[in-house]
Short mmCIF file of C-alpha atoms in Angstrom, two decimals:
data_model
loop_
_atom_site.label_atom_id
_atom_site.label_comp_id
_atom_site.label_asym_id
_atom_site.label_seq_id
_atom_site.Cartn_x
_atom_site.Cartn_y
_atom_site.Cartn_z
CA MET A 1 15.13 -0.31 2.63
CA VAL A 2 18.83 -0.57 2.42
CA ASP A 3 20.58 2.77 2.78
CA TRP A 4 24.09 3.91 1.78
CA PRO A 5 25.84 2.92 5.25
CA HIS A 6 24.75 -0.52 4.95
CA LEU A 7 25.53 -0.72 1.28
CA ASN A 8 29.28 0.02 1.77
CA TRP A 9 29.74 -2.97 3.46
CA LEU A 10 27.26 -5.26 2.24
CA ARG A 11 28.52 -4.72 -1.43
CA LYS A 12 31.79 -6.35 -0.40
CA LEU A 13 30.53 -9.89 0.55
CA PRO A 14 31.38 -12.34 -1.98
CA VAL A 15 27.78 -13.90 -2.72
CA PRO A 16 25.12 -12.59 -4.89
CA GLN A 17 23.20 -9.68 -3.47
CA ALA A 18 19.89 -7.78 -4.26
CA TYR A 19 18.67 -4.77 -2.44
CA SER A 20 15.60 -3.12 -1.65
CA SER A 21 16.98 0.44 -2.17
CA MET A 22 16.62 3.61 -3.76
CA ALA A 23 20.37 3.73 -4.46
CA ASN A 24 21.47 4.15 -8.07
CA LEU A 25 23.12 0.78 -8.03
CA PRO A 26 23.11 -2.66 -9.69
CA ASN A 27 20.98 -5.21 -8.00
CA THR A 28 18.36 -2.88 -6.33
CA VAL A 29 14.41 -2.64 -6.76
CA TRP A 30 12.38 -0.03 -5.63
CA ASP A 31 8.82 1.51 -6.18
CA ASP A 32 8.26 4.03 -9.12
CA MET A 33 8.11 6.92 -6.86
CA LYS A 34 7.98 9.57 -9.92
CA GLN A 35 5.16 7.56 -11.14
CA PHE A 36 3.50 7.85 -7.98
CA ALA A 37 4.04 11.26 -8.23
CA ARG A 38 2.33 11.91 -11.65
CA LEU A 39 -0.68 9.44 -10.57
CA SER A 40 -1.42 11.13 -7.67
CA VAL A 41 -1.78 14.38 -9.19
CA GLN A 42 -4.00 13.00 -11.76
CA ALA A 43 -6.08 11.53 -9.49
CA ALA A 44 -6.34 14.78 -7.26
CA ALA A 45 -7.21 16.67 -10.55
CA GLU A 46 -10.10 14.21 -11.38
CA THR A 47 -11.72 14.82 -7.89
CA GLY A 48 -12.19 18.33 -9.19
CA ALA A 49 -9.68 19.81 -6.75
CA ARG A 50 -8.06 23.08 -8.10
CA SER A 51 -4.97 22.69 -5.45
CA VAL A 52 -2.78 19.88 -4.05
CA GLY A 53 -0.50 19.48 -1.16
CA MET A 54 1.64 16.53 0.06
CA ILE A 55 2.35 14.80 3.57
CA ALA A 56 5.44 12.58 2.98
CA PRO A 57 8.45 11.62 5.12
CA VAL A 58 11.14 12.29 2.43
CA TYR A 59 14.10 14.36 2.98
CA PRO A 60 15.09 15.75 -0.28
CA PRO A 61 18.91 16.16 -0.63
CA ALA A 62 20.19 17.28 -4.09
CA GLN A 63 22.35 14.15 -4.61
CA GLN A 64 23.20 10.59 -3.69
CA ARG A 65 26.35 9.72 -2.59
CA ASP A 66 27.64 8.97 -6.07
CA GLY A 67 26.66 12.25 -7.36
CA SER A 68 23.43 11.04 -9.04
CA PRO A 69 20.04 12.81 -8.53
CA HIS A 70 18.35 11.54 -5.21
CA PRO A 71 15.07 9.89 -5.87
CA ASN A 72 13.58 11.90 -3.04
CA GLY A 73 14.25 15.11 -4.66
CA GLU A 74 13.37 13.88 -7.98
CA PHE A 75 10.06 12.67 -6.44
CA ILE A 76 9.11 16.20 -5.15
CA LEU A 77 10.13 17.91 -8.03
CA GLU A 78 8.10 15.58 -10.46
CA PHE A 79 4.98 15.92 -8.20
CA VAL A 80 5.24 19.77 -8.65
CA GLN A 81 5.94 19.80 -12.02
CA ALA A 82 2.92 17.57 -12.63
CA ALA A 83 0.50 19.74 -10.62
CA HIS A 84 1.55 22.57 -12.60
CA ALA A 85 1.15 20.99 -16.03
CA ALA A 86 -2.34 19.62 -14.55
CA GLY A 87 -3.22 23.31 -13.68
CA LEU A 88 -3.34 22.49 -9.95
CA GLU A 89 -2.03 25.34 -7.45
CA THR A 90 0.74 24.03 -4.89
CA ARG A 91 2.61 26.11 -2.51
CA ASN A 92 6.00 25.40 -0.27
CA GLU A 93 4.13 25.36 2.69
CA TRP A 94 1.57 22.51 1.51
CA MET A 95 4.66 20.24 0.85
CA CYS A 96 5.06 18.54 4.22
CA VAL A 97 8.08 16.61 3.69
CA SER A 98 11.18 15.90 6.25
CA ALA A 99 13.27 18.48 7.18
CA SER A 100 16.07 16.02 7.67
CA PRO A 101 17.32 12.61 6.88
CA ASP A 102 16.19 11.15 10.28
CA GLU A 103 13.04 12.85 10.75
CA GLY A 104 10.03 10.84 10.30
CA ASN A 105 12.22 7.52 9.84
CA ARG A 106 11.71 6.03 13.32
CA ASN A 107 8.02 6.14 13.42
CA GLN A 108 6.24 7.27 10.17
CA GLU A 109 2.39 6.66 11.62
CA ILE A 110 3.26 9.11 14.53
CA TRP A 111 4.88 11.38 12.08
CA GLY A 112 2.07 11.41 9.81
CA TYR A 113 -0.37 12.13 12.74
CA ARG A 114 1.52 14.91 13.76
CA LYS A 115 1.97 16.33 10.28
CA LEU A 116 -1.67 16.28 9.36
CA HIS A 117 -2.14 18.50 12.63
CA GLU A 118 0.59 21.09 11.58
CA PHE A 119 -1.12 20.98 7.88
CA TRP A 120 -4.63 21.62 9.01
CA ARG A 121 -3.69 24.30 11.56
CA GLN A 122 -2.36 26.44 7.96
CA PRO A 123 -4.46 29.57 7.21
CA SER A 124 -4.85 28.19 3.81
CA ARG A 125 -4.96 24.80 2.76
CA PRO A 126 -5.18 22.91 -0.65
CA GLU A 127 -8.34 21.20 -1.73
CA ALA A 128 -6.47 17.74 -1.90
CA LEU A 129 -3.88 15.80 -0.16
CA VAL A 130 -1.50 13.12 -1.48
CA VAL A 131 0.07 10.96 1.39
CA TYR A 132 3.05 8.62 0.85
CA PRO A 133 3.66 6.11 2.09
CA ASP A 134 0.66 3.85 3.71
CA THR A 135 2.53 3.96 7.06
CA THR A 136 2.45 7.74 7.03
CA ALA A 137 -1.13 7.66 5.72
CA ARG A 138 -2.49 5.64 8.70
CA GLY A 139 -1.37 8.32 10.93
CA VAL A 140 -2.94 10.98 8.63
CA VAL A 141 -6.27 9.16 8.59
CA MET A 142 -6.12 9.26 12.38
CA GLY A 143 -5.77 12.93 12.54
CA LEU A 144 -8.32 13.49 9.98
CA LEU A 145 -10.77 11.43 12.07
CA GLU A 146 -9.83 13.10 15.18
CA LEU A 147 -10.27 16.52 13.89
CA GLN A 148 -13.85 15.65 12.09
CA VAL A 149 -12.34 16.69 8.64
CA ARG A 150 -15.12 16.12 6.14
CA VAL A 151 -13.75 13.98 3.34
CA PRO A 152 -14.10 14.61 0.30
CA GLN A 153 -16.05 17.80 1.11
CA ASP A 154 -13.33 19.74 2.80
CA LEU A 155 -10.57 17.51 1.70
CA LYS A 156 -9.99 15.18 -1.26
CA LEU A 157 -7.51 12.20 -0.30
CA VAL A 158 -5.13 10.17 -2.48
CA LEU A 159 -3.17 7.44 -0.27
CA HIS A 160 -0.43 5.30 -0.97
CA LYS A 161 -0.99 1.45 -0.29
CA ASN A 162 1.09 -1.66 -0.28
CA VAL A 163 -1.59 -4.36 -2.02
CA GLU A 164 -0.54 -7.10 0.40
CA VAL A 165 -0.90 -5.01 3.69
CA GLU A 166 -4.42 -4.24 5.05
CA MET A 167 -5.15 -0.68 5.96
CA LEU A 168 -8.08 0.55 7.76
CA CYS A 169 -9.31 3.81 6.14
CA PRO A 170 -12.91 4.45 6.82
CA LEU A 171 -12.68 7.77 4.65
CA PRO A 172 -13.34 7.99 0.96
CA ALA A 173 -9.76 7.96 -0.82
CA THR A 174 -8.24 7.29 -3.93
CA PHE A 175 -5.45 4.39 -3.45
CA LEU A 176 -2.40 4.09 -5.57
CA THR A 177 -1.16 0.44 -4.80
CA VAL A 178 2.20 -1.29 -5.23
CA SER A 179 2.87 -4.95 -4.89
CA MET A 180 5.44 -6.03 -2.27
CA ARG A 181 4.95 -9.62 -4.10
CA GLU A 182 6.48 -8.04 -7.41
CA VAL A 183 8.99 -6.22 -5.31
CA ALA A 184 10.00 -9.67 -3.86
CA GLN A 185 9.84 -11.44 -7.31
CA ALA A 186 12.23 -8.85 -8.71
CA LEU A 187 14.76 -9.42 -6.03
CA LEU A 188 14.63 -13.04 -6.53
CA GLU A 189 15.15 -12.68 -10.13
CA GLN A 190 18.28 -10.20 -9.72
CA VAL A 191 19.70 -12.78 -7.30
CA GLU A 192 19.05 -15.67 -9.96
CA GLN A 193 20.58 -13.74 -12.94
CA GLN A 194 23.61 -13.24 -11.06
CA PHE A 195 24.33 -16.90 -10.90
CA TYR A 196 24.39 -16.94 -14.64
CA GLY A 197 26.97 -13.97 -14.63
CA ASN A 198 24.59 -11.38 -15.66
CA SER A 199 24.38 -7.87 -14.33
CA CYS A 200 21.19 -6.40 -13.34
CA ALA A 201 20.18 -2.48 -13.61
CA PRO A 202 18.08 -0.99 -11.19
CA LYS A 203 14.60 -2.08 -11.23
CA LEU A 204 11.33 0.11 -10.46
CA ILE A 205 8.11 -1.49 -9.78
CA GLY A 206 4.81 0.44 -10.99
CA TYR A 207 1.73 1.58 -9.47
CA ARG A 208 -1.85 0.76 -10.16
CA ARG A 209 -4.96 3.01 -9.44
CA GLU A 210 -7.82 1.91 -7.17
CA PRO A 211 -10.94 4.05 -7.66
CA LEU A 212 -12.98 5.83 -4.73
CA PRO A 213 -15.08 3.19 -2.88
#
């Protein structure tokens, strides 16, 4: 998860480089967050939910440092637009995202746990909840179990998951999975291409949907 402060000096090194980063730069690999947004809304709609919210530790600045649209902002916009297109209600208070760049970055599991409690205290809540990423989902699941929320009767769940990382979730949920092996392979391919003098455009790794257990 290489950020701009590190990119500024790493890019000066005279060696082939590839980054797991959402920066709009060559030699970068990231998961397709906009695709996740669309698939998660589709999954929520197919559960019969009429409204949807999100818990995700993403701070949505308008732009990256190079002036291009920031993926976090595009992710949230894509989610809201997909919800409206699917006929699902969403509200600002149901979009539990970070209020600052640092919030939620240090321990996303604890952040998800706390945000779930804030989310559940609201006077009105959506019928479905999308959680990104899996580290946040662990805290959300813990909070749901503690509050004895009935899933899917009280709340339908759509969760992010890395294929290669086990996650204990004793609640029925739809998982959208992305492979870290594919990310690693893409990074290696980008390094290899540089040895041949080829430039590498940013690459996005797509999601797959797992059905309810």
